[in-house]
Structure formats: structure tokens, C-alpha cells
Tab-separated table of C-alpha atoms and ligand atoms in Angstrom:
chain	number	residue	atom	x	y	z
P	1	UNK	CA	3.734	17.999	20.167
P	2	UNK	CA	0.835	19.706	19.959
P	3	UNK	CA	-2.156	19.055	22.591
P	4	UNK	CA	-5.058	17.067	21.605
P	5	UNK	CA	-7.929	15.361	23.002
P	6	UNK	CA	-8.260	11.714	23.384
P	7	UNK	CA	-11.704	9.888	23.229
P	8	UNK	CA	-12.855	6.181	22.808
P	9	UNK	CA	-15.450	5.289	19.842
P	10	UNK	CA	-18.460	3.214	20.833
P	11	UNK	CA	-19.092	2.460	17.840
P	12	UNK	CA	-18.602	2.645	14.009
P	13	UNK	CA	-21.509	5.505	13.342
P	14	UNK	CA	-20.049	7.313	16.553
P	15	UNK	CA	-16.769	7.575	15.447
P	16	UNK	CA	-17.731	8.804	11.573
P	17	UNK	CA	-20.060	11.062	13.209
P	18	UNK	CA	-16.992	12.748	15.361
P	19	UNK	CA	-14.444	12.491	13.112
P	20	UNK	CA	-16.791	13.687	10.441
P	21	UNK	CA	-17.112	17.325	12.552
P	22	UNK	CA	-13.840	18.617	12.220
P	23	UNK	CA	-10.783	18.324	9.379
P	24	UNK	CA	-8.705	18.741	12.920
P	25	UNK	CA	-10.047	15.450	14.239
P	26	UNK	CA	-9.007	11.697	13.267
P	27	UNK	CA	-9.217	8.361	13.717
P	28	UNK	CA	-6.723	6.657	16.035
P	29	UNK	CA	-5.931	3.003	15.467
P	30	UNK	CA	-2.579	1.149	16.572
P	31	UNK	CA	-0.743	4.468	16.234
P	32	UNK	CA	2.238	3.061	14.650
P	33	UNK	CA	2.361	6.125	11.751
P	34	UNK	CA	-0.328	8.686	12.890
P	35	UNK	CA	1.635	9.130	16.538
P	36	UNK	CA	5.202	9.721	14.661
P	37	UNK	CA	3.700	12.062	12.136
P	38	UNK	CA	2.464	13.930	15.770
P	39	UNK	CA	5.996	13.756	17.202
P	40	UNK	CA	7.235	15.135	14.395
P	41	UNK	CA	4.558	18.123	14.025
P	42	UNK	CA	3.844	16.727	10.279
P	43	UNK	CA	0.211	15.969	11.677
P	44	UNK	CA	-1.438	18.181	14.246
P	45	UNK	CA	-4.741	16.957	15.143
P	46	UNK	CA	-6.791	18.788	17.783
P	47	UNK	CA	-8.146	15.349	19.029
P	48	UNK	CA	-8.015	11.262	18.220
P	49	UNK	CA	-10.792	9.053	18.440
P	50	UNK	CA	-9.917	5.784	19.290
P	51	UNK	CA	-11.189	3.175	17.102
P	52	UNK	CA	-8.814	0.354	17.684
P	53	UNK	CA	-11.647	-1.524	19.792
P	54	UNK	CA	-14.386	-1.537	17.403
P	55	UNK	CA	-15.865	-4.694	16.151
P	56	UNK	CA	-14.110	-4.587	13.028
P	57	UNK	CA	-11.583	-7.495	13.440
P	58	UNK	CA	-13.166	-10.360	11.790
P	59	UNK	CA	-11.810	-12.183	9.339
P	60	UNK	CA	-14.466	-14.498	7.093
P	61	UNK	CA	-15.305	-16.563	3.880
P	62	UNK	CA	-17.393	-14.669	1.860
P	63	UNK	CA	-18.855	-16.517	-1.368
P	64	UNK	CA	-16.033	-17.100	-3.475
P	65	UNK	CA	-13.877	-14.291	-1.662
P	66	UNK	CA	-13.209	-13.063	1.839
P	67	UNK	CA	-13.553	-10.014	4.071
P	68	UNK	CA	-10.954	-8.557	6.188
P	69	UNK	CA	-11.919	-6.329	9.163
P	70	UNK	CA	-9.878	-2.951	8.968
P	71	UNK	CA	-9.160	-3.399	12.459
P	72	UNK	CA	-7.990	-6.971	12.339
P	73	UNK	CA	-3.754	-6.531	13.266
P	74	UNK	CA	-1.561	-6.820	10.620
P	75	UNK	CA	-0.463	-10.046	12.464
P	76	UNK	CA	-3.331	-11.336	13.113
P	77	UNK	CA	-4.199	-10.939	9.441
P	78	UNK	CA	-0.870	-12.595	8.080
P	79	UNK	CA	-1.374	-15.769	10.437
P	80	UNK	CA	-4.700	-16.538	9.885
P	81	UNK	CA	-5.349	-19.856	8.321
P	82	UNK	CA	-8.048	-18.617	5.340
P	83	UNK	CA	-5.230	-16.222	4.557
P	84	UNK	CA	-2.256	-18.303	4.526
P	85	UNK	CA	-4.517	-20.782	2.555
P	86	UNK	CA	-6.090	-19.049	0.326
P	87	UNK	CA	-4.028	-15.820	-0.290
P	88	UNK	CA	-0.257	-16.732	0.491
P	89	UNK	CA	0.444	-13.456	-1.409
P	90	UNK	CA	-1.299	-11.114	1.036
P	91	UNK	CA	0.705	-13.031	4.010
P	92	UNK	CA	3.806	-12.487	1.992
P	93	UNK	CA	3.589	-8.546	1.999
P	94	UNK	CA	2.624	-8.244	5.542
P	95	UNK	CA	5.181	-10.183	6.286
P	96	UNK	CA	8.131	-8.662	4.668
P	97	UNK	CA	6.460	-5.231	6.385
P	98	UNK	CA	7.958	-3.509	9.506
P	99	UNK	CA	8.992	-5.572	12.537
P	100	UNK	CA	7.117	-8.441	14.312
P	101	UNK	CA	6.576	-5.524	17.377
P	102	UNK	CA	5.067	-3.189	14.665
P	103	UNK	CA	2.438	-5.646	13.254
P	104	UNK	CA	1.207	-6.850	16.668
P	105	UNK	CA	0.435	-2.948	16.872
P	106	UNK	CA	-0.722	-1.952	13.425
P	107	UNK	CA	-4.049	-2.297	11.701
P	108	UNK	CA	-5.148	-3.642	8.149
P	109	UNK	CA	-7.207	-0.059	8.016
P	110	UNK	CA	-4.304	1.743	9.308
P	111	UNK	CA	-1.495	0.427	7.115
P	112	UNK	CA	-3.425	1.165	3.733
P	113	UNK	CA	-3.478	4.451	4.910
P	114	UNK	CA	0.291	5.089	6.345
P	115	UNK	CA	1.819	7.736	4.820
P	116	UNK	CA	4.745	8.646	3.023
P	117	UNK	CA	8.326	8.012	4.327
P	118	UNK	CA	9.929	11.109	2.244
P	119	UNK	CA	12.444	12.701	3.941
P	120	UNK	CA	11.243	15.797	3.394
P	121	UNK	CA	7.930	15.526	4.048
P	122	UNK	CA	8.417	14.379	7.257
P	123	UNK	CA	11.392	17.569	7.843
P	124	UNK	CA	8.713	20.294	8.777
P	125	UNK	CA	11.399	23.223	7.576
P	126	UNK	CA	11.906	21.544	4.014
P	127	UNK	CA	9.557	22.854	1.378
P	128	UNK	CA	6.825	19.436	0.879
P	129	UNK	CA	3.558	20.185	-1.298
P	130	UNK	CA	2.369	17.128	0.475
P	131	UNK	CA	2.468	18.054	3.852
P	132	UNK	CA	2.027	22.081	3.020
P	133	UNK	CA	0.353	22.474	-0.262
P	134	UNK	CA	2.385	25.454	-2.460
P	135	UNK	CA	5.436	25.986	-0.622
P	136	UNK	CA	7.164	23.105	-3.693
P	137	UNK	CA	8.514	19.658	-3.646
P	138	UNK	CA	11.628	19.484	-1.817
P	139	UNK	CA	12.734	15.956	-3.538
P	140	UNK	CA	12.175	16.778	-6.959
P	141	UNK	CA	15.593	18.819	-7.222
P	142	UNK	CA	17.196	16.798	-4.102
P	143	UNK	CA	17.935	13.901	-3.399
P	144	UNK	CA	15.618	11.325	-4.581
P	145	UNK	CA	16.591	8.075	-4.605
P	146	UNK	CA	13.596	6.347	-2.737
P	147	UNK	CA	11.755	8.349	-4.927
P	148	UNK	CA	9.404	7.281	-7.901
P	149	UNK	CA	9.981	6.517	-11.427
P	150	UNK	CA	6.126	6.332	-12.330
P	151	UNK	CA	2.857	8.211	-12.304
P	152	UNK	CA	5.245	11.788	-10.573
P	153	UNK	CA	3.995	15.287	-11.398
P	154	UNK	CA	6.299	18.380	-10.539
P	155	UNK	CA	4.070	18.977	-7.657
P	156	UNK	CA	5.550	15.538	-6.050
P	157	UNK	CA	7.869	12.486	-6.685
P	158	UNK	CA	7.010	10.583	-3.406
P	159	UNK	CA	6.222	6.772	-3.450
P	160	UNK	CA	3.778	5.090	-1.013
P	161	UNK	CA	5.456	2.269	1.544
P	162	UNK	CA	2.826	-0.132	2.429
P	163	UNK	CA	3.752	-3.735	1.218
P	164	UNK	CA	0.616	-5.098	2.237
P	165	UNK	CA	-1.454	-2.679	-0.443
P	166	UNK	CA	0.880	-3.792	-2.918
P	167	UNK	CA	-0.574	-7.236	-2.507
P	168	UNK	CA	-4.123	-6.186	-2.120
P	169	UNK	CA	-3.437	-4.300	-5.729
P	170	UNK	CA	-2.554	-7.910	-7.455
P	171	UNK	CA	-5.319	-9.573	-5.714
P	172	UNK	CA	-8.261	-7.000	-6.843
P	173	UNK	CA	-9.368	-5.713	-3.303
P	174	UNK	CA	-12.089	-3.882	-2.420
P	175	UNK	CA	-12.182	-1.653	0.564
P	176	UNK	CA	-15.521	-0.998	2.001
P	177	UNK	CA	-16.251	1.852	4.133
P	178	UNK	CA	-18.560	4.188	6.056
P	179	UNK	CA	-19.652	7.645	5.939
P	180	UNK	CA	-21.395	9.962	7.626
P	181	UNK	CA	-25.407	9.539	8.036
P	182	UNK	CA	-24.429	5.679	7.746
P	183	UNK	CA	-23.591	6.247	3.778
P	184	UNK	CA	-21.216	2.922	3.174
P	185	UNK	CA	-19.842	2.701	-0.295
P	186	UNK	CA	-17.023	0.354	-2.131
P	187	UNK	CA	-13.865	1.524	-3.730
P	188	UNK	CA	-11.862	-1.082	-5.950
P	189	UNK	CA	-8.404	-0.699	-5.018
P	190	UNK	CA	-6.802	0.062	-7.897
P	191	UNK	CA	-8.846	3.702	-7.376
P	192	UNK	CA	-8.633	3.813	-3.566
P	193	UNK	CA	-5.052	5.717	-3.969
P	194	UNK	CA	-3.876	8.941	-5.969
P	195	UNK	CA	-1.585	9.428	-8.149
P	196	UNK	CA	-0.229	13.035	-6.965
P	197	UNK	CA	-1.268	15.088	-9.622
P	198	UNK	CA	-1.727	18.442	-8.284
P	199	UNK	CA	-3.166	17.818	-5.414
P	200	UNK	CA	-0.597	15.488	-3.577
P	201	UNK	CA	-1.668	16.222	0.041
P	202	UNK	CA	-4.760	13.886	-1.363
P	203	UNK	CA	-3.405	10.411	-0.685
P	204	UNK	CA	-6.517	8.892	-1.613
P	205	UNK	CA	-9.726	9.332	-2.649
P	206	UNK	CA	-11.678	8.772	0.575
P	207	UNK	CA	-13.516	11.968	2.082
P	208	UNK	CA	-12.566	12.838	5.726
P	209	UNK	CA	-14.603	11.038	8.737
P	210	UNK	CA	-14.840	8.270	5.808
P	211	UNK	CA	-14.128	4.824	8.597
P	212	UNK	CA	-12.516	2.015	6.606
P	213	UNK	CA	-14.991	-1.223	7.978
P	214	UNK	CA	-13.742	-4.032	5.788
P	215	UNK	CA	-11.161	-5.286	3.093
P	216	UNK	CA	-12.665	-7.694	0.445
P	217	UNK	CA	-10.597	-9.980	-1.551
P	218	UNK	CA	-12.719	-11.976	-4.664
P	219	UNK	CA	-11.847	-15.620	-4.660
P	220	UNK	CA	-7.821	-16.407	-5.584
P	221	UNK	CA	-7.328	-18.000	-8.644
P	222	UNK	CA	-3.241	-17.650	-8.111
P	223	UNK	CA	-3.068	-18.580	-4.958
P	224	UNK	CA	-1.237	-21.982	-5.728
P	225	UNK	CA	1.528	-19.629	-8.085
P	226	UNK	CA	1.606	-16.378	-6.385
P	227	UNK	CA	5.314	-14.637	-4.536
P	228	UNK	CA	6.084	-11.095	-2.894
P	229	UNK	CA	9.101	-9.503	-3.661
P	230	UNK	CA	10.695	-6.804	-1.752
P	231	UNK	CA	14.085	-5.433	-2.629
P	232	UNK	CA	15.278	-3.027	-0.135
P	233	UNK	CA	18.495	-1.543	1.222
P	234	UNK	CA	18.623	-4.186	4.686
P	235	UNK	CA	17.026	-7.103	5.506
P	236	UNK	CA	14.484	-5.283	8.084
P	237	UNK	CA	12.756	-2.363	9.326
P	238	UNK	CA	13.745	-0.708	5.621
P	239	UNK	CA	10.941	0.083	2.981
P	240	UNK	CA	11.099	-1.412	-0.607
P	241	UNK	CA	13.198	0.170	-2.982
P	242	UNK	CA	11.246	-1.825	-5.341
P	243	UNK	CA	8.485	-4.313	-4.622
P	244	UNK	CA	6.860	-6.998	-7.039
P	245	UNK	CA	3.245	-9.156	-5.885
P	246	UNK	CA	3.076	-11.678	-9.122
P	247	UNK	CA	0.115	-13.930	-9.547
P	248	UNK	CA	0.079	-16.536	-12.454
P	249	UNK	CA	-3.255	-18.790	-13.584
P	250	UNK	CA	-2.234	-21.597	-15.841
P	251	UNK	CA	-4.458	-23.074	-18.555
P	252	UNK	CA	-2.064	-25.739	-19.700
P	253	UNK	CA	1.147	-24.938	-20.793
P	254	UNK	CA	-0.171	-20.946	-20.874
P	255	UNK	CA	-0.569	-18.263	-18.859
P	256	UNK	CA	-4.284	-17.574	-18.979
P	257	UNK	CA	-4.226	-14.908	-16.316
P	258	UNK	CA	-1.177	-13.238	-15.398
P	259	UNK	CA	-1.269	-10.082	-11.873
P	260	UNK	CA	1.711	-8.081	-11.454
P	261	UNK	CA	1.293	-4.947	-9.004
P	262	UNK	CA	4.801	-2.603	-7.821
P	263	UNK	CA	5.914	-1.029	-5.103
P	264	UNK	CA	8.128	1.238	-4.046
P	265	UNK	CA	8.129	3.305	-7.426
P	266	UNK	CA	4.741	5.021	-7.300
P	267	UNK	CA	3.115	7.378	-5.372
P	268	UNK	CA	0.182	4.445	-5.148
P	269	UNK	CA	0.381	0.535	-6.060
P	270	UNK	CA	1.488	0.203	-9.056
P	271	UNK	CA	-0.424	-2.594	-11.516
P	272	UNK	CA	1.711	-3.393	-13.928
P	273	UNK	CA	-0.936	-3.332	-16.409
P	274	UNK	CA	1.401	-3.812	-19.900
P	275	UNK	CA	3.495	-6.343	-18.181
P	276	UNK	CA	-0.196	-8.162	-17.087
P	277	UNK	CA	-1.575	-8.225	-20.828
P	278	UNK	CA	2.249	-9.264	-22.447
P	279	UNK	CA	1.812	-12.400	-20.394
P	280	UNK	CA	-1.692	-13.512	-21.550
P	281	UNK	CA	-1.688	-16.654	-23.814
P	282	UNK	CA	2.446	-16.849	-23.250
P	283	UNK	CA	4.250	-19.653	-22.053
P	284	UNK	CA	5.344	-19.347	-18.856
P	285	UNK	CA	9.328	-18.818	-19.658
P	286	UNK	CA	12.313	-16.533	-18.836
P	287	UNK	CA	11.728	-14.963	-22.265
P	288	UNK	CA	8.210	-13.500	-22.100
P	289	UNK	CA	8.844	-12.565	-18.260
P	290	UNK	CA	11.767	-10.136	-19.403
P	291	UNK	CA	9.691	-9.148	-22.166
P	292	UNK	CA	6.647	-8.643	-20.234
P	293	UNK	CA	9.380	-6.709	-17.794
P	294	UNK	CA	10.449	-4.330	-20.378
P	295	UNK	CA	6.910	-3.741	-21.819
P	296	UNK	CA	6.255	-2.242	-18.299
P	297	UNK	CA	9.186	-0.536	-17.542
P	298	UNK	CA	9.019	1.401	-20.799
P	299	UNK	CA	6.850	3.775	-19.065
P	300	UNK	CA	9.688	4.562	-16.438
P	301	UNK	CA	10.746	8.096	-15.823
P	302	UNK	CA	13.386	8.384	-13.245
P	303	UNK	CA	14.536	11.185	-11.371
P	304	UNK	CA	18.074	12.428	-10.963
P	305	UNK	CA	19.158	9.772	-8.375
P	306	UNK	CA	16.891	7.052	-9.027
P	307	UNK	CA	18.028	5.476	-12.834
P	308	UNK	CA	18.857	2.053	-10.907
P	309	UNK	CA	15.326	1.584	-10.241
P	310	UNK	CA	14.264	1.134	-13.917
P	311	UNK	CA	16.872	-2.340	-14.602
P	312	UNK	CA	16.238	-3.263	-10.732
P	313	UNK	CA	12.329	-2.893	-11.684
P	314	UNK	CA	12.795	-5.383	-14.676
P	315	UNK	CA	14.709	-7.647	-12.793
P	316	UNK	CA	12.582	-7.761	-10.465
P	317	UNK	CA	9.148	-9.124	-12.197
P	318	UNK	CA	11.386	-11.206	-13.940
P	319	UNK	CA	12.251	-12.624	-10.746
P	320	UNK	CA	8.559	-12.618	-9.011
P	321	UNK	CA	7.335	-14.327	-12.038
P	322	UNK	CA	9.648	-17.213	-11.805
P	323	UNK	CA	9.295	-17.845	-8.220
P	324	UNK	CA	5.149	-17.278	-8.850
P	325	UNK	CA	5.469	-20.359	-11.424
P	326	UNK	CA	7.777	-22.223	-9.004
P	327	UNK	CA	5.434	-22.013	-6.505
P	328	UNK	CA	7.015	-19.634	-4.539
P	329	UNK	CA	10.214	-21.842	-3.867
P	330	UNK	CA	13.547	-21.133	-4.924
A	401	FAD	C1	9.899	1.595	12.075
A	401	FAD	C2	8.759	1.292	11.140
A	401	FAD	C3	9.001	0.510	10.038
A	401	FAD	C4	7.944	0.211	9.155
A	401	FAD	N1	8.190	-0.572	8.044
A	401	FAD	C5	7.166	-0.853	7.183
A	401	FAD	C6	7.382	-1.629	6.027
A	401	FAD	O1	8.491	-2.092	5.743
A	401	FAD	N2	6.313	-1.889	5.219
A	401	FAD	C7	5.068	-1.415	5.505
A	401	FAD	O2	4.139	-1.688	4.740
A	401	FAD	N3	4.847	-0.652	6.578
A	401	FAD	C8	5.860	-0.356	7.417
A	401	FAD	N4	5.619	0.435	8.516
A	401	FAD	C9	4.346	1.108	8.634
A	401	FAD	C10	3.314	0.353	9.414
A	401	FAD	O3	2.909	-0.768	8.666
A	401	FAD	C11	2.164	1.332	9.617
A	401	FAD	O4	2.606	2.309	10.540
A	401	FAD	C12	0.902	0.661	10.150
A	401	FAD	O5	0.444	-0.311	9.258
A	401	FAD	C13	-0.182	1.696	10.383
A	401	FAD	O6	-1.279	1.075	11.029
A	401	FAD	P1	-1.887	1.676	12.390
A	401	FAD	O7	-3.057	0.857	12.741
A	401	FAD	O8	-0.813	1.805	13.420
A	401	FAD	O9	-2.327	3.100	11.846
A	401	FAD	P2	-2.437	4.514	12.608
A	401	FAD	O10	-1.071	5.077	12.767
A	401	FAD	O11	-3.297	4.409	13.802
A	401	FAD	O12	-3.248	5.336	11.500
A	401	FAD	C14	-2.692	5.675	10.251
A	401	FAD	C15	-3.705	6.567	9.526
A	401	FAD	O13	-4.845	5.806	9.147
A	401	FAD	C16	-6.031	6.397	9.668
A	401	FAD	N5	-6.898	5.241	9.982
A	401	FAD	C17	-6.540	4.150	10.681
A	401	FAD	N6	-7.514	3.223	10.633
A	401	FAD	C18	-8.513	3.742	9.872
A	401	FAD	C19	-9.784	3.257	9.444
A	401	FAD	N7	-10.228	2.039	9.773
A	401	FAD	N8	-10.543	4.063	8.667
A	401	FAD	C20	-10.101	5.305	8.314
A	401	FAD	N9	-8.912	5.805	8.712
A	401	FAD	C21	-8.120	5.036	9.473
A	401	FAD	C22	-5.595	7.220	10.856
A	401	FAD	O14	-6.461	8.310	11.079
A	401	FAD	C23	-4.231	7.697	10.367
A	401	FAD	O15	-4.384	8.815	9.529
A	401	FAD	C24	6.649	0.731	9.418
A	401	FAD	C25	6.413	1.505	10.554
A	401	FAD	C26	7.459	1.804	11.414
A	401	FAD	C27	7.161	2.642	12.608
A	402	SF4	S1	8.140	14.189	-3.031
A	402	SF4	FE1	6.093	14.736	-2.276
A	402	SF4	S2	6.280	14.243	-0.099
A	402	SF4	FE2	8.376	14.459	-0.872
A	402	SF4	S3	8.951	16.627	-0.685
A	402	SF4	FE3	8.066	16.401	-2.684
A	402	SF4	S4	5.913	16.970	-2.324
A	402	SF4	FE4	6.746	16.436	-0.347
């Protein structure tokens, strides 16, 4: 591994300010990502600041909604009572994330921006646009089953692990954070990641030395028919092959407001925005799930080794929707 410096932050505007001096220099929270990315000599800072002990771990009603600190642990966050209350969805995802050790480690901040778990971009002799911008896209002609089936340009097919985000998508987030010179600015979530474009070594759209403070969620209108979905090769420590957060509002008989975000097939979350306007005004049946399913998946373009995601997509929301209505039980 390369050598680096270590420092503690004091505070929020001291640890944009350093950060904000050097491309070489980031942010350390739990570590659980940026330290294997170092290991592997995929990231090379020439030093961390330590952030994980800033007061940014609060977790508290706003009007209507509530804000998240970016340092609050992923556990922490899934536990909490005004979560599991109010936004059983965003407890879901974390949940079905990593390992209990890994959440006790990890931070909300940190997991929205983990990075991702191609093969090749993490094998530092394989050509990766991502983590080497012009030398090509290893997956694209190998193997690329993880890979995505939305949103991919030739410059990269990758898809972007974090379950929690997924749920943040469906729930309208907004992530707050702070620049240099004590700039602060909000980014809606659905444009907080990229798609890759050609520029896929841009995960998102925040500037470096940009400090994530909080996470905002607006008040839950789905909260009482809401399930995560995560389909994935084993039952733990394995990313989503496919992910569905589904949110239903009933007015009657009909769905008056219907959320459906992806995962696991898109280089960001994915809102499932034709599957989202199918549903408005429809009873809430098999028949207009698997037809809000295929108005979605319509869009799908897999790769060579990826084809199963497109039916395992549809089947999918079909399934998140029902368990949504059912109130998340079986
Ligand atoms: C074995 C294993 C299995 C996993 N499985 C899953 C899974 O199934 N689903 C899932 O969603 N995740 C999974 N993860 C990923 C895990 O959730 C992330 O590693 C974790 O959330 C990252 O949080 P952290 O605080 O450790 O981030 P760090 O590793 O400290 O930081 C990650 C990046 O974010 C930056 N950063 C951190 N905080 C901020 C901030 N506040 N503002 C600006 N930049 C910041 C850092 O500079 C760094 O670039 C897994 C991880 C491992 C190791
Ligand atoms: S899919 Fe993206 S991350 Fe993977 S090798 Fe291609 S450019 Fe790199």
C-alpha cells in the first residue's frame, strides 16, 4: 500500500478546508470501502482525514421529514425508532446490506459513496475506464454478469452496490453538504449519482473536499405499504443481482402514488420512472404490477452474460409491489 498521512478533523469547515487542498487527499470515515480500495492500490491517497468523530450523527424530526447525519452508523441508522417508524423501507435496505460487523463500522455518508464492486475495476492490471480513464472497459467484452442492463455507455457497464441508496432513491432524499469557504448546497438524490457516460471515473456529481453533513428524507406517505427486495446469489455478504424499494399510497381502492427505485442494474439507483406512472390511478393487482414491470423493463439492454436480469427484473417489482400492498408480510 502506498504511504499516507493520517490526521483527525476538528471540525466540519476543517476537514473541507484540507481535503479541499489536494485531489490526493480524502475523507476517512468507518473505512469499510476506502481502506480495501488502498489494499488493493485502486485508491492511492497521499493522506486521510478522519472525519468519523464529527458531530454529524444525529438523527431528528424535521417538519414533515427527517434528517440523517452522514456520520450516523449504518446500524445505528437502521435501529433507530423514527426510522423503523416512519421509514421501514430505509431500515429494510440497510439491513439486507453487508454483515452486522460491517454496519457497526460503516457510515450513512460513507455507504452512498462506496464504490463499485467490478471485478475489474478493482484488478489494477485489467483495463477499467473507471479506475484509469482511457485505457477501456474491461467488462464490456468479459464477463459481465453483475453487470448493468440500464443507463451503460461503451466507456462502462458497472452497477453501483449500495442497498441503502436504493431506498433513499424511492423515498426522495436529499443529501446536504458542505463546501469549501462554508458553501453548503442540496442535491436531490435522484441527481446525486452519474450515469457513466463518458466520464465514468465521476461517480457522482459532488466536487472534491465536498463533506456530506446530512441526509433528508420528506415526510413518508408509504411508509405503512413500503418492502426492500434484494435478490442476490447467497443469503449474505453478496451484493444484489437485482434490487427493488416499492412504495404504494392508496386512495381507496387505487394507487394514488406508486415509488419503485432498482438496484443492482445501473451504474446509479435506478427509479423506475415508467413502472411509477403505469401504476397511478390502477388498482392495486397482479395485473397492472406485471404490466407496470414490463413498461419498465422495456428499456433493458443487457450485456452478453446478463439476459437473466431483464425477466428476474420484472419479477422482481412484481414481487416488491405485492409485498408493499401486503404490508410487507408474506
Ligand atoms: C464484505 C463487504 C460486504 C458488503 N456488502 C454490502 C452490501 O451487500 N450492500 C451494501 O450496500 N454495501 C455493502 N458493503 C459496503 C459497505 O456498506 C460500505 O463499505 C460502507 O457503507 C462504506 O461506509 P464507510 O463509512 O466505511 O465509508 P469509507 O470507506 O470510510 O468511505 C467511502 C468513501 O466515501 C467518502 N466519504 C465518507 N464519508 C463522507 C462524507 N461524509 N462526505 C464526503 N465523503 C465521504 C470517503 O472519502 C470514501 O471515498 C459491503 C462491504 C464489505 C467490506
Ligand atoms: S464496467 Fe466500469 S468499472 Fe468495470 S471495467 Fe468497465 S469501466 Fe471499469
Amino acid at each position: 500500500m502506498k504511504q499516507f498521512s493520517y490526521s483527525r478533523a476538528v471540525d466540519a469547515p476543517n476537514a473541507v478546508q484540507t481535503v479541499s487542498a489536494s485531489r490526493e487527499i480524502k475523507f476517512l470515515a468507518g473505512g469499510t470501502n476506502l481502506i480495501d480500495l488502498m489494499k488493493e492500490g485502486v485508491e492511492n491517497p497521499s493522506a486521510l482525514v478522519d472525519i468519523v468523530r464529527l458531530n454529524l450523527k444525529q438523527i431528528k424530526n424535521l417538519s414533515g421529514g427527517i434528517s440523517i447525519g452522514a456520520l450516523a452508523k449504518n446500524t445505528d441508522t437502521a435501529n433507530h425508532p423514527l426510522i423503523r417508524q416512519n421509514y421501514p423501507l430505509l431500515s429494510q435496505a440497510i439491513l439486507a446490506g453487508a454483515s452486522q460487523q460491517i454496519r457497526n463500522m460503516a457510515t450513512n455518508g460513507g455507504n452512498l459513496l462506496q464504490r463499485t464492486r467490478c471485478p475489474y475495476f478493482y484488478e489494477v492490471t485489467m483495463p477499467c475506464n473507471k479506475r484509469a480513464p482511457g485505457t477501456g472497459c474491461g467488462a464490456l467484452e468479459g464477463i459481465n454478469r453483475m453487470h448493468a442492463i440500464f443507463g451503460w455507455s461503451e466507456k462502462c457497464v458497472a452497477v453501483y452496490p449500495s442497498d441503502m441508496s436504493i431506498a433513499l432513491a424511492a423515498l426522495d432524499a436529499v443529501v446536504n453538504v458542505q463546501g469549501a469557504n462554508g458553501q453548503e448546497r442540496s442535491i436531490p438524490f435522484t441527481n446525486f449519482h452519474r450515469l457513466p457516460g463518458d466520464n465514468p471515473e465521476k461517480d457522482t456529481n459532488l466536487n472534491h473536499g465536498e463533506l456530506i453533513t446530512t441526509i433528508e428524507l420528506p415526510k413518508n406517505n408509504f411508509a405503512g405499504k413500503s418492502y426492500y427486495l434484494k435478490v442476490r446469489d447467497r443469503a449474505s455478504y453478496a451484493f444484489a443481482l437485482v434490487s427493488v424499494a416499492a412504495g404504494l399510497e392508496m386512495d381507496g381502492s387505487r394507487i394514488k402514488q406508486a415509488r419503485v427505485a432498482m438496484g443492482g442494474v445501473a451504474h446509479k439507483p435506478w427509479r423506475a420512472t415508467e413502472a411509477e406512472k403505469f401504476l397511478i390511478g390502477k388498482t392495486a393487482d397482479e395485473t397492472n404490477f406485471k404490466q407496470a414491470a414490463e413498461a419498465e423493463m422495456q428499456q433493458a439492454r443487457p450485456l452478453e452474460h446478463n439476459e437473466f436480469k431483464v425477466d428476474l427484473g420484472r419479477r422482481a417489482i412484481v414481487h416488491a409491489l405485492q409485498k408493499a400492498m401486503n404490508g410487507g408480510r408474506t
